[in-house]
Amino acid sequence: MALVADALEGLPQAVHDALDNVEVVTQEWPSPDQLDYTEGDDRYVLLGLYEGIPLSDRVNYTMVLPDKVTLFQRPLEAVCATQRELEHEVQVTVVHELAHHLGWGDEDIHRMGFG
């Protein structure tokens, strides 16, 4: 999804520097295991997911698989009526999920306008 690449490109250098071992991918739909992170089984609810250990929780963290941010294409498209809305929602979702990697809590994320 080119929109994800655009969203990543627009991030500040400080964020890029913190993404050393993070893989950002797109997937059409969340898997059943990924839906376990939500309350319920509505696959339209989960727009993105961070799977990994936040930077703030790491101790002796070497030689490990990359953390992973997944954006779910169909749910993102379903909540947006226009291409412009989709571009905005992808940007918000990328920032939201990467914020989890950076160790920011949901309150921090909402306060910054990326709820």
Short mmCIF file of C-alpha atoms in Angstrom, two decimals:
data_model
loop_
_atom_site.label_atom_id
_atom_site.label_comp_id
_atom_site.label_asym_id
_atom_site.label_seq_id
_atom_site.Cartn_x
_atom_site.Cartn_y
_atom_site.Cartn_z
CA MET A 1 0.00 0.00 0.00
CA ALA A 2 1.75 3.15 -1.24
CA LEU A 3 -0.07 5.23 1.36
CA VAL A 4 1.86 3.47 4.11
CA ALA A 5 5.17 4.34 2.45
CA ASP A 6 4.02 7.95 2.17
CA ALA A 7 3.02 8.01 5.84
CA LEU A 8 6.39 6.60 6.89
CA GLU A 9 8.25 9.04 4.68
CA GLY A 10 6.56 11.99 6.40
CA LEU A 11 7.71 11.02 9.89
CA PRO A 12 10.36 13.06 11.72
CA GLN A 13 13.95 11.78 11.58
CA ALA A 14 13.89 11.04 15.33
CA VAL A 15 11.11 8.50 14.75
CA HIS A 16 12.95 6.94 11.80
CA ASP A 17 16.02 6.56 14.01
CA ALA A 18 13.95 4.54 16.51
CA LEU A 19 12.67 2.11 13.87
CA ASP A 20 15.88 0.13 13.49
CA ASN A 21 14.31 -3.31 14.02
CA VAL A 22 10.67 -2.69 13.06
CA GLU A 23 8.89 -4.17 10.07
CA VAL A 24 5.86 -2.27 8.73
CA VAL A 25 3.56 -4.40 6.58
CA THR A 26 0.06 -4.37 5.16
CA GLN A 27 -2.41 -7.20 5.21
CA GLU A 28 -5.92 -7.36 3.78
CA TRP A 29 -7.63 -8.50 6.99
CA PRO A 30 -6.58 -9.25 10.58
CA SER A 31 -6.08 -12.93 11.36
CA PRO A 32 -8.11 -14.60 14.14
CA ASP A 33 -5.02 -14.40 16.38
CA GLN A 34 -4.65 -10.69 15.67
CA LEU A 35 -8.33 -10.15 16.46
CA ASP A 36 -7.64 -11.48 19.95
CA TYR A 37 -6.13 -8.04 20.66
CA THR A 38 -9.58 -6.46 20.30
CA GLU A 39 -12.74 -6.77 22.32
CA GLY A 40 -14.86 -8.93 20.05
CA ASP A 41 -14.38 -10.53 16.69
CA ASP A 42 -15.39 -7.72 14.33
CA ARG A 43 -12.60 -7.69 11.78
CA TYR A 44 -13.59 -4.17 10.68
CA VAL A 45 -12.58 -2.70 14.05
CA LEU A 46 -8.85 -3.39 13.94
CA LEU A 47 -7.12 -0.91 11.61
CA GLY A 48 -3.56 -1.56 12.72
CA LEU A 49 -1.59 -3.59 15.23
CA TYR A 50 1.82 -3.33 16.90
CA GLU A 51 3.37 -6.66 17.87
CA GLY A 52 6.62 -6.42 19.78
CA ILE A 53 8.33 -5.08 22.87
CA PRO A 54 8.11 -1.29 23.29
CA LEU A 55 11.47 0.48 23.50
CA SER A 56 10.62 1.59 27.05
CA ASP A 57 10.31 -2.05 28.20
CA ARG A 58 13.49 -3.48 26.65
CA VAL A 59 16.38 -4.90 28.61
CA ASN A 60 19.17 -6.91 26.95
CA TYR A 61 17.20 -6.89 23.71
CA THR A 62 19.54 -8.23 21.02
CA MET A 63 19.47 -10.88 18.30
CA VAL A 64 15.67 -10.92 18.05
CA LEU A 65 13.17 -10.92 15.23
CA PRO A 66 11.88 -7.47 14.23
CA ASP A 67 8.90 -5.93 15.93
CA LYS A 68 5.99 -5.69 13.54
CA VAL A 69 3.40 -3.05 12.68
CA THR A 70 0.58 -4.34 10.51
CA LEU A 71 -1.95 -2.10 8.79
CA PHE A 72 -5.15 -3.78 7.65
CA GLN A 73 -6.18 -2.58 4.21
CA ARG A 74 -9.85 -3.59 4.04
CA PRO A 75 -10.85 -2.23 7.47
CA LEU A 76 -9.03 1.04 6.70
CA GLU A 77 -10.86 1.34 3.38
CA ALA A 78 -14.18 0.51 5.05
CA VAL A 79 -14.00 3.42 7.52
CA CYS A 80 -13.12 5.99 4.85
CA ALA A 81 -15.51 7.51 2.32
CA THR A 82 -12.87 9.27 0.22
CA GLN A 83 -9.26 8.84 -0.84
CA ARG A 84 -8.34 11.88 1.22
CA GLU A 85 -9.91 10.33 4.33
CA LEU A 86 -8.02 7.10 3.64
CA GLU A 87 -4.71 8.96 3.35
CA HIS A 88 -5.39 10.68 6.68
CA GLU A 89 -6.49 7.47 8.43
CA VAL A 90 -3.41 5.58 7.22
CA GLN A 91 -1.20 8.40 8.56
CA VAL A 92 -2.98 8.37 11.93
CA THR A 93 -2.83 4.57 12.16
CA VAL A 94 0.88 4.41 11.28
CA VAL A 95 1.69 7.02 13.93
CA HIS A 96 -0.57 5.32 16.49
CA GLU A 97 1.06 1.92 16.05
CA LEU A 98 4.61 3.28 15.96
CA ALA A 99 3.84 5.23 19.12
CA HIS A 100 3.25 1.90 20.87
CA HIS A 101 6.73 0.83 19.72
CA LEU A 102 8.16 4.06 21.14
CA GLY A 103 6.53 3.26 24.49
CA TRP A 104 3.85 5.90 24.41
CA GLY A 105 0.58 4.95 26.08
CA ASP A 106 -2.89 5.44 24.64
CA GLU A 107 -3.31 8.65 26.66
CA ASP A 108 -0.13 10.10 25.13
CA ILE A 109 -1.26 9.07 21.66
CA HIS A 110 -4.72 10.62 22.10
CA ARG A 111 -3.27 13.81 23.56
CA MET A 112 -1.13 14.17 20.42
CA GLY A 113 -4.23 13.78 18.22
CA PHE A 114 -3.54 10.26 16.95
CA GLY A 115 -6.22 8.35 18.85
#
